[in-house]
Tab-separated table of N, CA and C in Angstrom:
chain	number	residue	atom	x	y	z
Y	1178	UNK	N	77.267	109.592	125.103
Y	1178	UNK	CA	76.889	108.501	124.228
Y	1178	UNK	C	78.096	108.109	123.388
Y	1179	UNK	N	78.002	106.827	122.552
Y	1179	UNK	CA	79.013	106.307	121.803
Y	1179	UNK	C	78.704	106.033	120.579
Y	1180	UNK	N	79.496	106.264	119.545
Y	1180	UNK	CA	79.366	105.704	118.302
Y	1180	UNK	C	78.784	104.063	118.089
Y	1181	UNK	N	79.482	103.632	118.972
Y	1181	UNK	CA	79.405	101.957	119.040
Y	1181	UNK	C	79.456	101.400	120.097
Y	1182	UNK	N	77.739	101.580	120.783
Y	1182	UNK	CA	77.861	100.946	122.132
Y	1182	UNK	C	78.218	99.752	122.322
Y	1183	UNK	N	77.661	98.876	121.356
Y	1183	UNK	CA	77.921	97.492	121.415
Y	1183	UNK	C	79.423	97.460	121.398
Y	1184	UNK	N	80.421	98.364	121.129
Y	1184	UNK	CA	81.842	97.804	121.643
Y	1184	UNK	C	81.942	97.772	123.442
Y	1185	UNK	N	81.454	98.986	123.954
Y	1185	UNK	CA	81.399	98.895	125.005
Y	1185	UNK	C	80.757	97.914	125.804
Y	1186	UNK	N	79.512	97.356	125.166
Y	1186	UNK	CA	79.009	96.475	126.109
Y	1186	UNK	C	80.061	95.070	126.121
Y	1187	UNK	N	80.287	94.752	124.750
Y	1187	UNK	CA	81.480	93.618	124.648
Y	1187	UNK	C	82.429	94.025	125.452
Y	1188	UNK	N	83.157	94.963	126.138
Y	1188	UNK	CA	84.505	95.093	126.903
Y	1188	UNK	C	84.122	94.788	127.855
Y	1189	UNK	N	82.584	95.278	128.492
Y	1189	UNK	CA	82.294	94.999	130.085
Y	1189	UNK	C	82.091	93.564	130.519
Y	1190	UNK	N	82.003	92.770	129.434
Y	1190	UNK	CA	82.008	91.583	129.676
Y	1190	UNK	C	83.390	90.825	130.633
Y	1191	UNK	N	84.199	91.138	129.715
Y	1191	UNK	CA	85.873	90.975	130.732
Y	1191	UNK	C	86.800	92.123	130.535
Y	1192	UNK	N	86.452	93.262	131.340
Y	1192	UNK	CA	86.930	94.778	131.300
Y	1192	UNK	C	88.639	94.624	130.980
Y	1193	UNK	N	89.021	93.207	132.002
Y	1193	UNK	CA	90.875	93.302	132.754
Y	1193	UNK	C	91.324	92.966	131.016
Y	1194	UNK	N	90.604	91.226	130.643
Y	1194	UNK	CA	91.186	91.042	129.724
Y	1194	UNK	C	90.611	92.019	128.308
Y	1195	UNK	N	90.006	92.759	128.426
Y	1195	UNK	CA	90.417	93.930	127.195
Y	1195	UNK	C	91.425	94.451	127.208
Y	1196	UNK	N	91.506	94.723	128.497
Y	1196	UNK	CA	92.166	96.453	128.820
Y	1196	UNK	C	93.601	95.754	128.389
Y	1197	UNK	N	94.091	94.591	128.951
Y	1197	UNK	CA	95.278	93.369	128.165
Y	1197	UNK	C	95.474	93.374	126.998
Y	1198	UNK	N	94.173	93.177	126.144
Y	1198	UNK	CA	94.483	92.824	125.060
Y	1198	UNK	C	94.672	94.445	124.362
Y	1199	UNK	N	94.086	95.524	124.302
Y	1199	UNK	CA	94.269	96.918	124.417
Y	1199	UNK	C	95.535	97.097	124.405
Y	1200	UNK	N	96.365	96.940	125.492
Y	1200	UNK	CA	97.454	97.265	125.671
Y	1200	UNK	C	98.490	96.862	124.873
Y	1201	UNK	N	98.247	95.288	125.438
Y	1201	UNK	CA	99.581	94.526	124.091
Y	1201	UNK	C	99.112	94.736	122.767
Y	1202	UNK	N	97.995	95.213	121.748
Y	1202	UNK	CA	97.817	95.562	120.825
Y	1202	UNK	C	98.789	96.574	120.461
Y	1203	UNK	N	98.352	97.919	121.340
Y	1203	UNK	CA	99.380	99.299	121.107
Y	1203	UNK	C	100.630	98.755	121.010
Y	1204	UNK	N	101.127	98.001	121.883
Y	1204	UNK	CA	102.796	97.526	121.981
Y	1204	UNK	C	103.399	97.084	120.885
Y	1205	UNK	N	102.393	95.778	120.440
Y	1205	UNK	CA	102.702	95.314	119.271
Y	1205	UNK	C	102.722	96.068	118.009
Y	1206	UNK	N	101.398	97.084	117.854
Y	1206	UNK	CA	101.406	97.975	116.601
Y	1206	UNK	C	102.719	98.979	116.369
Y	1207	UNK	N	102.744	99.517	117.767
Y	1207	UNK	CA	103.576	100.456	118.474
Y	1207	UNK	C	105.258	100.135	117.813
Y	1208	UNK	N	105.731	98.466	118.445
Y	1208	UNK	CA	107.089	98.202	118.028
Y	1208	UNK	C	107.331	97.808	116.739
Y	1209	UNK	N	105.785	96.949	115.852
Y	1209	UNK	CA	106.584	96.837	114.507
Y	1209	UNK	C	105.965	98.432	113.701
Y	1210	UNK	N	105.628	99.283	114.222
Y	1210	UNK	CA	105.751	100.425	113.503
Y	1210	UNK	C	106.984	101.111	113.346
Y	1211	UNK	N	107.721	101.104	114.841
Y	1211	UNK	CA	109.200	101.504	114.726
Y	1211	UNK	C	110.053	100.666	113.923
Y	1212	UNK	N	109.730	99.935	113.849
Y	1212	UNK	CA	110.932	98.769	113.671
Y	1212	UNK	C	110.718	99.305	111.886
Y	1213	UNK	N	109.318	99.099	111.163
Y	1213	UNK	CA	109.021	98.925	109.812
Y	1213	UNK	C	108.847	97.427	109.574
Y	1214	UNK	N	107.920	96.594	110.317
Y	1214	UNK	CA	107.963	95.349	110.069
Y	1214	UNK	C	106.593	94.969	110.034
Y	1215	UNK	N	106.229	94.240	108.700
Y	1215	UNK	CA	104.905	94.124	108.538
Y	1215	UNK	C	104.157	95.531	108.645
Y	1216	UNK	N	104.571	96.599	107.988
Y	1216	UNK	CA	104.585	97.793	108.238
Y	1216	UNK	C	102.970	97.880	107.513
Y	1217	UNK	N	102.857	97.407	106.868
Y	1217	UNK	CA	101.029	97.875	106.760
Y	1217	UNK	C	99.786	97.349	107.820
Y	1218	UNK	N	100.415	96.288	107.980
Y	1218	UNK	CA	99.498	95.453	108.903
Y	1218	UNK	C	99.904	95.512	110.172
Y	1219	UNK	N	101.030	96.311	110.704
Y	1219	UNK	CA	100.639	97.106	112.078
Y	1219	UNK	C	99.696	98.209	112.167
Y	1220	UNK	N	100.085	98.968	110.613
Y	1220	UNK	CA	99.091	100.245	110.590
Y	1220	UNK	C	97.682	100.075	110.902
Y	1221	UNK	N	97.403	99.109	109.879
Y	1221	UNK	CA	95.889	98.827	110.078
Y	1221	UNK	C	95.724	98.496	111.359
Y	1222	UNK	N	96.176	97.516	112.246
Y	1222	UNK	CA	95.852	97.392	113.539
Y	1222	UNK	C	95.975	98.397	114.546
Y	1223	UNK	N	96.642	99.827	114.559
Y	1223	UNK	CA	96.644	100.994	114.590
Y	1223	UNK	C	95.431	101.480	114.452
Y	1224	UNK	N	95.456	101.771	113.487
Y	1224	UNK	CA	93.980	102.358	112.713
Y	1224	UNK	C	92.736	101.775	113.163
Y	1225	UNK	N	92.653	100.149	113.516
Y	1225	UNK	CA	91.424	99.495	113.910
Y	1225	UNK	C	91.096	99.762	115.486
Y	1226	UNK	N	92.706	100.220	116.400
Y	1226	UNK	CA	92.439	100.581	117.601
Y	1226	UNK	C	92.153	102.217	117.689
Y	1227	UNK	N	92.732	102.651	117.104
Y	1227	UNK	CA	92.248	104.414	117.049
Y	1227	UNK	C	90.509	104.469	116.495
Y	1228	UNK	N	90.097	103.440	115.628
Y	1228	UNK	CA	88.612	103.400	115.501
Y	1228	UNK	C	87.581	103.119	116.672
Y	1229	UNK	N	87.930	101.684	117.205
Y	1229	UNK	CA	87.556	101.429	118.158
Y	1229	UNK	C	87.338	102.529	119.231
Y	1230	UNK	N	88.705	102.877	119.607
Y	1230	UNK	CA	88.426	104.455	121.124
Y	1230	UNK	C	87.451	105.262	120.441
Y	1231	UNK	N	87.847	105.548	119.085
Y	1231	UNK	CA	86.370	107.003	118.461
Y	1231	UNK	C	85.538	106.079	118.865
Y	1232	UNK	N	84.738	105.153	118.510
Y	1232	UNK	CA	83.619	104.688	118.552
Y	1232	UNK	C	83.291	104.396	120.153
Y	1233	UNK	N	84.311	104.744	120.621
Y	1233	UNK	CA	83.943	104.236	122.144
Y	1233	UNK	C	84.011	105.636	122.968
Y	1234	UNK	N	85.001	106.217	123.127
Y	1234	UNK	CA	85.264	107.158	124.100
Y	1234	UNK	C	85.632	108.414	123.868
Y	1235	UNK	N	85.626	108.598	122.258
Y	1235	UNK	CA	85.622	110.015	121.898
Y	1235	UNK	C	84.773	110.860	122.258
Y	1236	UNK	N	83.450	110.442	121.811
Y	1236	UNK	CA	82.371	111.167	121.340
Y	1236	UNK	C	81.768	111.805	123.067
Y	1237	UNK	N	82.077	111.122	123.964
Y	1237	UNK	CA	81.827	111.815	125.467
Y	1237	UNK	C	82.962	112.384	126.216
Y	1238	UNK	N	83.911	112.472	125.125
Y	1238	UNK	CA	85.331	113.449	125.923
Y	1238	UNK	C	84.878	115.096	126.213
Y	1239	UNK	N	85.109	115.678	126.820
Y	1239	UNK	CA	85.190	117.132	127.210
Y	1239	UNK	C	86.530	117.312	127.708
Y	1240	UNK	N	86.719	118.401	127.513
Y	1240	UNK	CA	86.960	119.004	125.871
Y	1240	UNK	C	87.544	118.071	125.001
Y	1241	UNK	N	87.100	118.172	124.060
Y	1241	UNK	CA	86.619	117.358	122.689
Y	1241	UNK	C	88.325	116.921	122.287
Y	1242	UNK	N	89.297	117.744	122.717
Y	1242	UNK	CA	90.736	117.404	122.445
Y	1242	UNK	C	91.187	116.543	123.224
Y	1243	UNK	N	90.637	115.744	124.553
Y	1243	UNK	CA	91.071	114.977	124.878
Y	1243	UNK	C	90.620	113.240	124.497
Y	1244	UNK	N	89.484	113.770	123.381
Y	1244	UNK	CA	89.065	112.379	122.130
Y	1244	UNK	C	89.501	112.748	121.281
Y	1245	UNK	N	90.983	112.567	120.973
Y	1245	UNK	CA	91.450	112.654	119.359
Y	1245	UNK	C	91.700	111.758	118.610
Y	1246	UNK	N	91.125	110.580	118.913
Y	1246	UNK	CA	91.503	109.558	118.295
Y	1246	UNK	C	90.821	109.489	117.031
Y	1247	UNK	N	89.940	110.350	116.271
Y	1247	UNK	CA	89.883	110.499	114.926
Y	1247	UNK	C	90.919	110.456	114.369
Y	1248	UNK	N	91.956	111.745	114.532
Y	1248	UNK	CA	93.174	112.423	114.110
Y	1248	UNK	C	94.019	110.747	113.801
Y	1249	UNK	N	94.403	110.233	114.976
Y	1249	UNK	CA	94.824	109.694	114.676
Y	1249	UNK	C	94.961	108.196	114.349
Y	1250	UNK	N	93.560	108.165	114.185
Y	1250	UNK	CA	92.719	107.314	112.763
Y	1250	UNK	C	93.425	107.570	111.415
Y	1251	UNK	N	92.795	108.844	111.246
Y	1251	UNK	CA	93.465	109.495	109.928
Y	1251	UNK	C	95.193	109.666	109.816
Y	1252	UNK	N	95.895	109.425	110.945
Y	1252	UNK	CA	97.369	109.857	111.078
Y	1252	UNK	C	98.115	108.252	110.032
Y	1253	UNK	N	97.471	107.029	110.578
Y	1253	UNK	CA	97.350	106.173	109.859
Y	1253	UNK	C	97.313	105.739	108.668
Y	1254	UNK	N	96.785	106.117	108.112
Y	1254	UNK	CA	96.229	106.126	106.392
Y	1254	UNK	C	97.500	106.297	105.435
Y	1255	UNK	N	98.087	107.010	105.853
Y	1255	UNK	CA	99.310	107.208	104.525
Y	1255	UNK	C	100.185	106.014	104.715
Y	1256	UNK	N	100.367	105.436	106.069
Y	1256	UNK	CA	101.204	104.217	106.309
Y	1256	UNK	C	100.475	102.676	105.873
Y	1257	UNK	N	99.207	102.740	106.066
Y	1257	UNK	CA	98.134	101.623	105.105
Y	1257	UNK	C	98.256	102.030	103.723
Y	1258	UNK	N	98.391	103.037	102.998
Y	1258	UNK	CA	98.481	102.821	101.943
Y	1258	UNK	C	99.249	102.825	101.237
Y	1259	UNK	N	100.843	103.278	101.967
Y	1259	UNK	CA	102.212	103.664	101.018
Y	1259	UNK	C	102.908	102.335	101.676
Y	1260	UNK	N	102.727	101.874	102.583
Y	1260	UNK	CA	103.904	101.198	103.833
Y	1260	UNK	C	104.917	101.864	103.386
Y	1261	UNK	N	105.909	100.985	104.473
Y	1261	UNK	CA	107.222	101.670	104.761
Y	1261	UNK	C	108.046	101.355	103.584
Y	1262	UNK	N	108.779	102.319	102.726
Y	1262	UNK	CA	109.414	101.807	101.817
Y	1262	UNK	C	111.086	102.377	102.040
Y	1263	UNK	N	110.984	103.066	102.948
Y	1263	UNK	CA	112.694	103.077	103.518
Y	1263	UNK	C	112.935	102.958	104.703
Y	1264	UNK	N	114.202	102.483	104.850
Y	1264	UNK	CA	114.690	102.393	106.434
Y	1264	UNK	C	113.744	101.735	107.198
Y	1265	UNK	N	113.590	100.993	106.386
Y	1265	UNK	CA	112.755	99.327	107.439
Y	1265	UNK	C	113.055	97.981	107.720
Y	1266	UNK	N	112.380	97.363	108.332
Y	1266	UNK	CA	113.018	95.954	108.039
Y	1266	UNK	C	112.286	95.217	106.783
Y	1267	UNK	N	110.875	95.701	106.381
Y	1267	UNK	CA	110.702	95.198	105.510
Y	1267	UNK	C	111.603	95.309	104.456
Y	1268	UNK	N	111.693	96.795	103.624
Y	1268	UNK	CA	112.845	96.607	103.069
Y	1268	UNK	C	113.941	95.838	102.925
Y	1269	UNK	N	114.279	95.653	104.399
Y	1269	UNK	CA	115.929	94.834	104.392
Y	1269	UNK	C	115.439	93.288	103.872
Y	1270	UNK	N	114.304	92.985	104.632
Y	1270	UNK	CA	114.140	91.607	104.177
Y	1270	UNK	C	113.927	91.690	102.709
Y	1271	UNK	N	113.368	92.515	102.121
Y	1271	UNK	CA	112.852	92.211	100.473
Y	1271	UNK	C	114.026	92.955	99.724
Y	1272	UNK	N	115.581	93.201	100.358
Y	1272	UNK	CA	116.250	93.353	99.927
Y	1272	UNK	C	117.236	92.116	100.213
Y	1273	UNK	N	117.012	91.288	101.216
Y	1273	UNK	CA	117.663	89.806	101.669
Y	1273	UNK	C	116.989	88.814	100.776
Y	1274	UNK	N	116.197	88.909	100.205
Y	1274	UNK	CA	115.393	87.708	100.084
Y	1274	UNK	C	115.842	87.787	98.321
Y	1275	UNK	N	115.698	89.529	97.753
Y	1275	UNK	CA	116.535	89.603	96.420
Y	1275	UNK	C	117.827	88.822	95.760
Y	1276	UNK	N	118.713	88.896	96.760
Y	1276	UNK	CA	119.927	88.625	96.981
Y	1276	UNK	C	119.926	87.259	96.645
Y	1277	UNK	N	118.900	86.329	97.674
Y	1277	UNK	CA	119.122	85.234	97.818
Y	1277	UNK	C	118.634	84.585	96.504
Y	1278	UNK	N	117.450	85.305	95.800
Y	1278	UNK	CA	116.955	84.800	94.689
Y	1278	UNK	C	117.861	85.210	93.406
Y	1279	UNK	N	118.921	86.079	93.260
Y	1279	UNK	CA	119.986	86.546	92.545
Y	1279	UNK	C	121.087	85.378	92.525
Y	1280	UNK	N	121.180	84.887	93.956
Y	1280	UNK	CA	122.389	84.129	94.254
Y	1280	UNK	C	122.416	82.856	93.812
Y	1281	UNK	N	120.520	82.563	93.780
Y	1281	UNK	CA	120.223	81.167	93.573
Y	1281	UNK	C	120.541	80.844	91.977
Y	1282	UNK	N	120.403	81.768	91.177
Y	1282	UNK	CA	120.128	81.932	89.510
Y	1282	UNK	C	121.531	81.652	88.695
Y	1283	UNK	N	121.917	80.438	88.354
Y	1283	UNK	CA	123.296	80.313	87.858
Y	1283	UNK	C	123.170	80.355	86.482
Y	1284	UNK	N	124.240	80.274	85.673
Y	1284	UNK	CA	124.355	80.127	84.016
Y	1284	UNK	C	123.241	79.247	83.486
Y	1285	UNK	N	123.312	77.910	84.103
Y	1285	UNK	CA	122.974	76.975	83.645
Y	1285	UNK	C	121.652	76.777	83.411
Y	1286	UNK	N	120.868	77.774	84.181
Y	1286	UNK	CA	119.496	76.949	85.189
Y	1286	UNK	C	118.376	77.611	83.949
């Protein structure tokens, strides 16, 4: 059984284009997580796909370690709530964008 059948019944509707959209989700969460870009709002989309599998395909895994997508539900959470605050691109940009608003600010103004 599933936490949330009704996700499952919605996928069987167009299994290919889930399993698509599934995929390029991870990719996308996946690269601006490395990168640090839009670093909370990959997390969450992270977090909304690690929910989704619990609610879908955890709860009938045997052995129970091959549904861990609780874990890393929860692996999530510190990156939704701290984001990335070093060695990111966010950073760099809200350290570019400083600059530019420093640069803009003359004697006069």
């Amino acid at each position: 059984t599933a936490g949330a059948p009704f996700l499952i019944d919605l996928a069987q509707h167009s299994p290919t284009a889930f399993g698509y959209a599934l995929a390029i989700g991870e990719l996308l969460v996946g690269l601006a997580t490395l990168l640090g870009l839009w670093a909370r709002v990959a997390a969450t989309g992270g977090a909304l796909i690690s929910l989704v599998l619990w609610l879908t395909v955890s709860w009938s895994a045997t052995p129970y370690y091959y549904g861990n997508d609780l874990a890393y539900l929860m692996a999530w959470l510190p990156l939704i709530l701290a984001g990335a605050e070093h060695f990111s691109a966010d950073k760099a940009l809200r350290l570019r964008r400083r600059r530019g608003l420093d640069m803009g600010l003359g004697v006069g103004d």
